[in-house]
Amino acid sequence: MDTSEFRKRGKEMVDYIADYYDQLDTRQVYPDVEPGYLRHLIPDSAPQEPESFEDVLKDVERIIMPGVTHWHSPYFFAYFPTASSFPALLADVLSGGIGCIGFSWAASPACTELETVMLDWLGKMLNLPEEFLAGRNGEGGGVIQGSASEATLVTLLAARTKMIRRVQSENPELTEADIMSRLVAYASDQAHSSVERAGLIGGVMIKNIPSDDKFAVRGSALKKVLHEDRAAGLIPFFFCATLGTTPCCSFDRLLELGPICNRETIWMHVDAAYAGSAFICPEFRYLLNGVEFADSFNFNPHKWLLVNFDCSALWVKKRSDLTSAFKLDPLYLQHCHQDSGNSSFRSLKMWFVFRMYGIKGLQEYIRKHVKLSHEFENLVHQDERFEICAEVTLGLVCFRLKASNELNEALLKSINESRKIHLVPCHLREKFVLRFAICSRTVESFHVQFAWKHISKLGVLMDFSLCR
């Protein structure tokens, strides 16, 4: 493919994608296939001779699309949103076209510098404390990760290294293995499973702190566990607070937890993977109060801020805590600007989106989703068969039939097997709960109304003999 054909095929692909979005509401949101469906549709090995672009594109529709869950369908209400916008798509094309690898400042200065500035832009949009910004001479700063899971792992490992060095400086006779066996990290019992996975990878204990009746961790609960663990000879070193938990979008109490972590010399990481995008709106910024006590903060613009995957923003107050934990300097990577950082060109997506939407446009988008979630919440309240199971703060509604877990499981199964809308569940304490997340960029009130009518109709068909 030369540049002439690339121009032609590029326009065809743009048309295909535009048509896909224009017609997305007509596609079945959830695929009707079984595991292994694709293998028999394609050859066992790659072709020896080139095939035409036309044939490849035809097979996208014939082979790929039947097995796609359409995350950007206005009838997709599962998980949390995954961002998509045309400015970000165009930036992805440009990034792929330039094709540089920004593993150091010298490898491509624009990669590093744009990422640093974009994370400062975004930090200012969130009104993050100045310590988290790189500025011209700041000690903090932001870096793009692939996911919030990666950010949690990176910060846990950095915190582990920092604590080991601190303990060894005070107790030189202790080996790293001695210290590692006593290190313990903490997170809410509502935290994402990736926190536990980070502990497994990092080789440290992870303990869950019990949440309160609003599914939030309070300072008193953390203080109690810390007291018990220190008495047992353990070394607390890391606490992951969650703002917007995956099950029900609850918020740990940073203003209570932060001072405790600071006093106990525990690294506090704040995971706001989904909810963080909302903090660009002044009316939701209060949810971030207490971040000034944190050592690191992360959220995913690729969830709710119209920046396509992957783009997970991580800030630290002292970037040396990260660089010193992972720094290796083989000769082939050394250059005369070693301290200038490294990055990819994922920041191009942020640059395009922030400029073409503006802060006001992004705020309007967030507010629209929150308004739609409250519209659905009100519909649930109007039906005495159903109940709301957690406070609705942003774009997620947790609800269920006032009935047994078995009946609610049957309702969800019926919803997803009909393939008109798509939902996923969670457990809140002992209850099986349905999650309704506002996800699509194109979702409107009539999609929410349709979804509720569909759910309500299927609820009527449930066997209420299983009710408690």
Coordinates of C-alpha atoms in Angstrom, one line a residue:
M1 CA 0.0 0.0 0.0
D2 CA 1.5 3.3 -1.1
T3 CA 0.5 6.8 0.0
S4 CA -1.9 7.1 -2.9
E5 CA -3.8 3.9 -2.0
F6 CA -3.5 4.9 1.7
R7 CA -5.4 8.1 1.0
K8 CA -8.2 6.1 -0.8
R9 CA -8.4 3.4 1.8
G10 CA -8.2 5.8 4.7
K11 CA -11.2 7.7 3.4
E12 CA -13.1 4.4 3.0
M13 CA -12.2 3.4 6.6
V14 CA -13.3 6.8 8.0
D15 CA -16.6 6.3 6.1
Y16 CA -17.0 2.8 7.5
I17 CA -16.4 4.1 11.1
A18 CA -18.8 7.0 10.6
D19 CA -21.5 4.6 9.2
Y20 CA -20.8 2.3 12.2
Y21 CA -21.6 5.1 14.6
D22 CA -24.5 6.4 12.6
Q23 CA -26.1 3.0 12.6
L24 CA -25.0 1.8 16.0
D25 CA -28.4 1.9 17.6
T26 CA -29.6 -0.5 15.1
R27 CA -27.1 -3.2 15.9
Q28 CA -27.7 -5.8 18.6
V29 CA -25.8 -4.5 21.6
Y30 CA -24.7 -7.9 22.9
P31 CA -23.4 -10.7 20.5
D32 CA -25.2 -14.0 20.1
V33 CA -22.2 -16.2 19.7
E34 CA -20.5 -19.1 21.6
P35 CA -16.9 -19.4 22.6
G36 CA -14.8 -20.5 19.6
Y37 CA -17.2 -19.1 17.1
L38 CA -14.5 -17.2 15.1
R39 CA -11.9 -19.9 14.6
H40 CA -13.8 -21.9 12.0
L41 CA -14.5 -18.6 10.1
I42 CA -10.9 -17.9 9.3
P43 CA -8.0 -20.0 7.9
D44 CA -5.6 -21.9 10.3
S45 CA -2.7 -19.8 9.1
A46 CA -1.8 -16.5 7.5
P47 CA -2.1 -16.1 3.7
Q48 CA 1.0 -16.6 1.6
E49 CA -0.1 -14.0 -0.9
P50 CA -1.5 -10.5 -0.3
E51 CA -5.2 -10.0 -0.1
S52 CA -7.2 -6.9 -1.0
F53 CA -8.4 -4.2 1.3
E54 CA -11.9 -4.8 0.1
D55 CA -11.8 -8.5 1.1
V56 CA -10.4 -7.6 4.6
L57 CA -13.1 -5.0 5.2
K58 CA -15.8 -7.3 4.1
D59 CA -14.5 -9.9 6.6
V60 CA -14.7 -7.3 9.4
E61 CA -18.5 -7.2 8.9
R62 CA -18.8 -10.9 8.2
I63 CA -16.5 -12.3 10.9
I64 CA -15.7 -9.6 13.5
M65 CA -18.9 -7.6 14.0
P66 CA -21.0 -10.7 14.9
G67 CA -18.8 -11.2 18.0
V68 CA -18.5 -7.6 19.1
T69 CA -20.1 -6.2 22.2
H70 CA -21.0 -2.7 21.2
W71 CA -19.7 -0.7 24.1
H72 CA -20.7 2.6 22.5
S73 CA -24.3 1.6 21.7
P74 CA -26.8 3.8 23.5
Y75 CA -28.3 0.6 24.8
F76 CA -25.1 -0.4 26.6
F77 CA -25.4 0.2 30.3
A78 CA -22.8 -2.3 31.7
Y79 CA -19.6 -1.9 33.6
F80 CA -18.5 1.8 33.3
P81 CA -18.2 3.9 30.2
T82 CA -15.3 3.6 27.9
A83 CA -14.6 6.9 26.2
S84 CA -14.8 7.5 22.5
S85 CA -14.8 10.7 20.5
F86 CA -13.8 11.7 16.9
P87 CA -11.1 14.1 18.0
A88 CA -9.4 11.3 20.0
L89 CA -9.8 8.9 17.0
L90 CA -8.1 11.4 14.7
A91 CA -5.3 11.9 17.3
D92 CA -4.8 8.1 17.4
V93 CA -4.4 8.0 13.6
L94 CA -1.8 10.8 13.8
S95 CA 0.0 9.0 16.7
G96 CA 0.1 5.8 14.7
G97 CA 1.2 7.7 11.6
I98 CA 4.1 9.4 13.3
G99 CA 5.0 6.1 14.9
C100 CA 7.7 7.2 17.3
I101 CA 8.6 5.3 20.6
G102 CA 9.0 7.8 23.4
F103 CA 11.0 5.7 25.8
S104 CA 13.2 8.8 26.7
W105 CA 13.1 12.5 26.1
A106 CA 15.9 12.1 23.5
A107 CA 13.9 9.4 21.6
S108 CA 11.2 12.0 20.8
P109 CA 11.1 15.2 22.8
A110 CA 7.6 16.2 21.8
C111 CA 6.2 13.0 23.3
T112 CA 7.6 13.7 26.7
E113 CA 6.9 17.4 26.8
L114 CA 3.3 17.2 25.5
E115 CA 2.5 14.5 28.0
T116 CA 3.9 16.5 30.9
V117 CA 2.0 19.6 29.8
M118 CA -1.3 17.7 29.2
L119 CA -1.1 16.2 32.7
D120 CA -0.6 19.7 34.1
W121 CA -3.6 20.9 32.1
L122 CA -5.8 18.1 33.4
G123 CA -4.5 18.5 36.9
K124 CA -5.6 22.2 36.8
M125 CA -9.0 21.2 35.4
L126 CA -9.4 19.0 38.5
N127 CA -8.0 21.7 40.8
L128 CA -5.4 19.3 42.1
P129 CA -3.0 20.7 44.7
E130 CA 0.0 22.4 43.2
E131 CA 2.4 19.7 44.5
F132 CA 1.0 17.3 41.9
L133 CA 1.9 19.5 39.0
A134 CA 5.2 19.4 37.2
G135 CA 5.1 23.1 36.1
R136 CA 8.5 24.4 35.2
N137 CA 10.4 23.3 38.4
G138 CA 7.9 21.3 40.4
E139 CA 8.8 18.0 42.2
G140 CA 5.5 16.4 41.3
G141 CA 3.9 15.7 37.9
G142 CA 1.8 13.3 35.9
V143 CA 2.4 10.4 33.6
I144 CA 0.0 8.3 31.5
Q145 CA -0.4 4.7 32.3
G146 CA -2.4 2.1 30.4
S147 CA -5.0 1.5 33.1
A148 CA -5.8 2.3 36.8
S149 CA -4.6 -1.3 37.6
E150 CA -1.2 -0.4 36.3
A151 CA -1.2 2.9 38.3
T152 CA -2.0 1.0 41.5
L153 CA 0.7 -1.5 40.8
V154 CA 3.3 1.1 40.0
T155 CA 2.5 3.2 43.1
L156 CA 2.4 0.1 45.4
L157 CA 5.9 -0.9 44.1
A158 CA 7.2 2.6 44.6
A159 CA 5.8 2.7 48.1
R160 CA 7.3 -0.7 48.9
T161 CA 10.7 0.4 47.7
K162 CA 10.5 3.6 49.7
M163 CA 9.5 1.8 52.9
I164 CA 12.2 -0.8 52.5
R165 CA 14.9 1.8 52.2
R166 CA 13.5 3.8 55.1
V167 CA 13.4 0.7 57.4
Q168 CA 16.8 -0.4 56.4
S169 CA 18.3 3.0 57.1
E170 CA 16.9 2.8 60.6
N171 CA 17.7 -0.9 61.0
P172 CA 20.7 -1.9 58.9
E173 CA 20.7 -5.4 60.2
L174 CA 17.3 -6.2 58.6
T175 CA 17.5 -7.8 55.1
E176 CA 15.0 -6.9 52.4
A177 CA 13.4 -10.3 52.8
D178 CA 12.9 -9.6 56.5
I179 CA 11.1 -6.4 55.8
M180 CA 9.1 -7.7 52.8
S181 CA 7.6 -10.5 55.0
R182 CA 6.2 -7.8 57.4
L183 CA 4.9 -5.3 54.9
V184 CA 1.2 -4.9 54.6
A185 CA -1.0 -2.8 52.3
Y186 CA -4.7 -1.9 52.7
A187 CA -7.7 -1.1 50.6
S188 CA -11.5 -1.0 51.0
D189 CA -13.5 -4.2 50.9
Q190 CA -15.2 -2.5 48.0
A191 CA -11.9 -1.8 46.1
H192 CA -11.3 -3.1 42.6
S193 CA -9.7 -6.6 42.5
S194 CA -6.6 -5.1 40.8
V195 CA -5.5 -3.8 44.2
E196 CA -5.3 -7.3 45.5
R197 CA -3.6 -8.4 42.3
A198 CA -1.0 -5.6 42.8
G199 CA -0.2 -7.1 46.2
L200 CA 0.2 -10.5 44.7
I201 CA 2.6 -9.2 42.1
G202 CA 4.4 -7.1 44.6
G203 CA 4.8 -10.0 47.1
V204 CA 3.1 -8.2 50.0
M205 CA 0.1 -8.8 52.2
I206 CA -3.1 -6.9 51.3
K207 CA -5.8 -6.5 53.9
N208 CA -9.4 -5.2 53.2
I209 CA -10.7 -2.5 55.5
P210 CA -14.4 -2.9 56.2
S211 CA -16.6 -0.2 54.7
D212 CA -19.6 1.5 56.4
D213 CA -23.3 1.3 55.6
K214 CA -22.6 3.6 52.6
F215 CA -19.9 1.3 51.4
A216 CA -17.1 3.8 52.3
V217 CA -14.0 3.3 54.4
R218 CA -13.9 5.6 57.4
G219 CA -10.9 6.7 59.4
S220 CA -11.9 4.8 62.5
A221 CA -11.9 1.5 60.6
L222 CA -8.4 2.1 59.2
K223 CA -7.0 3.2 62.6
K224 CA -8.3 0.1 64.3
V225 CA -6.6 -2.3 61.8
L226 CA -3.3 -0.3 61.8
H227 CA -3.2 -0.5 65.6
E228 CA -3.7 -4.3 65.5
D229 CA -1.1 -4.8 62.8
R230 CA 1.6 -2.7 64.4
A231 CA 1.1 -4.6 67.6
A232 CA 1.6 -7.8 65.7
G233 CA 4.9 -6.5 64.3
L234 CA 3.7 -5.8 60.8
I235 CA 4.8 -2.7 58.8
P236 CA 1.9 -0.8 57.2
F237 CA 3.2 1.0 54.1
F238 CA 0.4 1.6 51.5
F239 CA -3.3 2.4 51.5
C240 CA -5.4 2.6 48.4
A241 CA -8.4 4.8 48.8
T242 CA -11.2 4.6 46.2
L243 CA -13.3 7.4 44.9
G244 CA -16.1 5.8 42.9
T245 CA -15.9 2.1 43.7
T246 CA -16.7 -0.4 40.9
P247 CA -19.7 -2.1 42.6
C248 CA -21.7 1.0 43.5
C249 CA -19.6 4.2 43.1
S250 CA -19.0 4.9 46.8
F251 CA -16.4 7.3 48.1
D252 CA -13.9 6.5 50.8
R253 CA -13.5 9.4 53.3
L254 CA -10.2 11.0 52.3
L255 CA -10.5 13.8 54.9
E256 CA -10.5 11.2 57.7
L257 CA -8.1 8.7 56.1
G258 CA -5.5 11.1 54.8
P259 CA -4.3 12.5 58.1
I260 CA -4.0 9.0 59.5
C261 CA -1.8 7.9 56.6
N262 CA 0.4 11.0 56.8
R263 CA 0.8 10.5 60.6
E264 CA 1.6 6.8 60.2
T265 CA 4.0 7.4 57.2
I266 CA 1.8 5.3 54.9
W267 CA 1.7 6.1 51.2
M268 CA -1.9 7.0 50.3
H269 CA -2.9 6.3 46.7
V270 CA -6.2 7.5 45.5
D271 CA -7.9 5.5 42.8
A272 CA -10.7 7.4 41.1
A273 CA -10.7 5.5 37.8
Y274 CA -14.3 6.2 36.8
A275 CA -15.3 9.1 39.1
G276 CA -12.3 11.3 38.5
S277 CA -13.6 12.7 35.2
A278 CA -16.5 14.3 37.1
F279 CA -14.2 16.4 39.3
I280 CA -13.7 18.8 36.4
C281 CA -17.2 20.0 37.3
P282 CA -17.2 22.4 40.3
E283 CA -20.3 20.8 41.8
F284 CA -18.5 17.4 42.1
R285 CA -15.1 18.7 43.1
Y286 CA -16.0 18.3 46.8
L287 CA -15.7 14.5 46.3
L288 CA -12.0 15.0 45.8
N289 CA -11.5 16.9 49.1
G290 CA -8.7 15.3 51.0
V291 CA -6.5 14.5 48.0
E292 CA -4.1 17.0 49.5
F293 CA -3.1 14.3 51.9
A294 CA -2.4 11.8 49.1
D295 CA 1.0 10.8 47.7
S296 CA -0.5 9.8 44.4
F297 CA -3.8 10.1 42.5
N298 CA -5.1 8.4 39.4
F299 CA -8.2 8.3 37.2
N300 CA -9.0 7.2 33.6
P301 CA -9.8 9.9 31.0
H302 CA -10.4 6.8 28.8
K303 CA -13.5 6.0 30.9
W304 CA -15.5 9.2 30.9
L305 CA -13.6 12.1 29.5
L306 CA -13.9 11.3 25.7
V307 CA -10.2 10.2 25.4
N308 CA -10.1 6.8 23.7
F309 CA -8.4 3.9 25.4
D310 CA -5.7 3.8 26.6
C311 CA -5.2 6.8 28.8
S312 CA -4.9 6.5 32.6
A313 CA -3.6 9.6 34.3
L314 CA -1.4 9.2 37.3
W315 CA 0.0 12.1 39.4
V316 CA 2.6 11.9 42.2
K317 CA 3.7 14.6 44.6
K318 CA 7.3 13.5 44.3
R319 CA 8.1 12.0 40.9
S320 CA 11.5 10.9 42.3
D321 CA 9.6 8.3 44.4
L322 CA 8.7 6.6 41.1
T323 CA 11.9 7.2 39.1
S324 CA 14.2 6.1 41.9
A325 CA 12.2 2.8 42.3
F326 CA 12.4 1.8 38.7
K327 CA 15.5 3.6 37.3
L328 CA 17.9 1.6 35.1
D329 CA 20.4 3.4 32.8
P330 CA 21.9 1.1 30.1
L331 CA 24.3 3.0 27.9
Y332 CA 22.1 2.9 24.9
L333 CA 19.4 4.9 26.7
Q334 CA 21.7 7.5 28.3
H335 CA 21.6 11.0 27.0
C336 CA 22.3 14.5 28.2
H337 CA 18.8 15.2 29.4
Q338 CA 18.3 12.2 31.6
D339 CA 15.9 13.9 34.0
S340 CA 13.4 15.0 31.4
G341 CA 11.2 11.9 31.6
N342 CA 9.8 9.6 29.0
S343 CA 6.3 8.8 27.5
S344 CA 4.3 7.8 24.5
F345 CA 2.2 9.9 22.2
R346 CA -1.1 9.0 24.0
S347 CA -1.1 12.7 25.1
L348 CA -2.0 13.7 21.5
K349 CA -5.5 12.3 22.3
M350 CA -5.8 14.6 25.3
W351 CA -4.5 17.6 23.4
F352 CA -7.1 17.1 20.6
V353 CA -10.0 16.4 22.9
F354 CA -9.3 19.3 25.4
R355 CA -8.9 21.8 22.6
M356 CA -11.9 20.6 20.4
Y357 CA -14.3 20.2 23.3
G358 CA -13.0 22.8 25.7
I359 CA -13.5 22.4 29.4
K360 CA -17.1 23.6 29.1
G361 CA -18.0 21.0 26.5
L362 CA -16.5 18.2 28.7
Q363 CA -18.4 19.5 31.7
E364 CA -21.7 19.4 29.8
Y365 CA -21.0 15.9 28.7
I366 CA -20.5 14.7 32.4
R367 CA -23.5 16.6 33.6
K368 CA -25.7 15.1 30.9
H369 CA -24.7 11.6 32.0
V370 CA -25.4 12.4 35.7
K371 CA -28.8 13.8 34.8
L372 CA -29.7 10.7 32.9
S373 CA -28.7 8.5 35.8
H374 CA -31.0 10.4 38.1
E375 CA -33.8 10.1 35.6
F376 CA -33.4 6.3 35.7
E377 CA -33.2 6.5 39.5
N378 CA -36.5 8.3 39.6
L379 CA -38.1 5.7 37.4
V380 CA -37.0 2.9 39.8
H381 CA -38.4 4.8 42.8
Q382 CA -41.8 5.0 41.0
D383 CA -42.1 1.2 40.9
E384 CA -42.7 -0.3 44.3
R385 CA -41.4 -3.7 43.1
F386 CA -37.9 -2.3 42.9
E387 CA -35.4 -0.6 45.3
I388 CA -32.3 1.5 45.0
C389 CA -29.4 -0.1 46.8
A390 CA -26.8 2.6 47.0
E391 CA -26.6 6.4 46.9
V392 CA -26.7 7.7 43.3
T393 CA -23.9 10.3 43.0
L394 CA -22.7 10.2 39.4
G395 CA -23.7 8.1 36.5
L396 CA -24.3 4.7 38.1
V397 CA -27.6 3.4 39.6
C398 CA -27.6 0.2 41.7
F399 CA -31.0 -1.4 41.9
R400 CA -32.9 -4.7 42.3
L401 CA -36.2 -6.3 42.7
K402 CA -37.4 -6.4 46.3
A403 CA -37.0 -10.1 46.1
S404 CA -34.6 -13.0 46.5
N405 CA -31.1 -13.0 44.9
E406 CA -32.3 -15.9 42.7
L407 CA -35.1 -13.8 41.3
N408 CA -32.7 -10.9 40.6
E409 CA -30.3 -13.3 38.9
A410 CA -33.1 -14.5 36.8
L411 CA -34.1 -11.0 35.9
L412 CA -30.6 -10.1 34.8
K413 CA -30.3 -13.3 32.8
S414 CA -33.6 -12.5 31.0
I415 CA -32.4 -8.9 30.3
N416 CA -29.1 -9.9 28.8
E417 CA -30.5 -12.9 26.8
S418 CA -33.0 -10.6 25.1
R419 CA -30.0 -8.5 23.9
K420 CA -31.9 -5.3 23.7
I421 CA -29.9 -3.7 26.4
H422 CA -26.8 -4.9 28.4
L423 CA -26.2 -4.8 32.1
V424 CA -23.9 -6.4 34.6
P425 CA -24.4 -7.2 38.4
C426 CA -22.5 -6.7 41.6
H427 CA -22.8 -7.9 45.2
L428 CA -23.5 -5.4 47.9
R429 CA -23.0 -7.2 51.1
E430 CA -25.2 -10.3 50.6
K431 CA -27.4 -8.8 48.0
F432 CA -27.3 -9.5 44.2
V433 CA -27.7 -6.1 42.6
L434 CA -28.1 -4.9 39.0
R435 CA -25.9 -2.0 37.9
F436 CA -27.2 0.6 35.4
A437 CA -24.4 2.8 34.2
I438 CA -24.8 5.6 31.7
C439 CA -22.1 4.9 29.2
S440 CA -22.6 5.9 25.6
R441 CA -21.6 9.3 24.2
T442 CA -24.8 9.3 22.2
V443 CA -27.2 8.0 24.9
E444 CA -30.4 10.2 25.3
S445 CA -33.4 10.2 27.6
F446 CA -35.5 8.0 25.3
H447 CA -32.8 5.3 25.5
V448 CA -33.0 5.4 29.3
Q449 CA -36.8 5.3 29.1
F450 CA -36.7 2.4 26.7
A451 CA -34.3 0.5 29.0
W452 CA -36.6 1.0 32.0
K453 CA -39.7 -0.1 30.2
H454 CA -37.8 -3.2 29.0
I455 CA -36.6 -4.0 32.5
S456 CA -40.0 -3.3 34.1
K457 CA -41.8 -5.6 31.6
L458 CA -39.4 -8.4 32.2
G459 CA -39.8 -7.9 36.0
V460 CA -43.5 -8.6 35.6
L461 CA -42.7 -11.9 34.0
M462 CA -40.5 -13.1 36.9
D463 CA -41.8 -15.8 39.2
F464 CA -42.6 -14.0 42.4
S465 CA -42.9 -17.3 44.2
L466 CA -39.2 -16.9 44.9
C467 CA -39.8 -13.5 46.7
R468 CA -38.8 -13.3 50.3

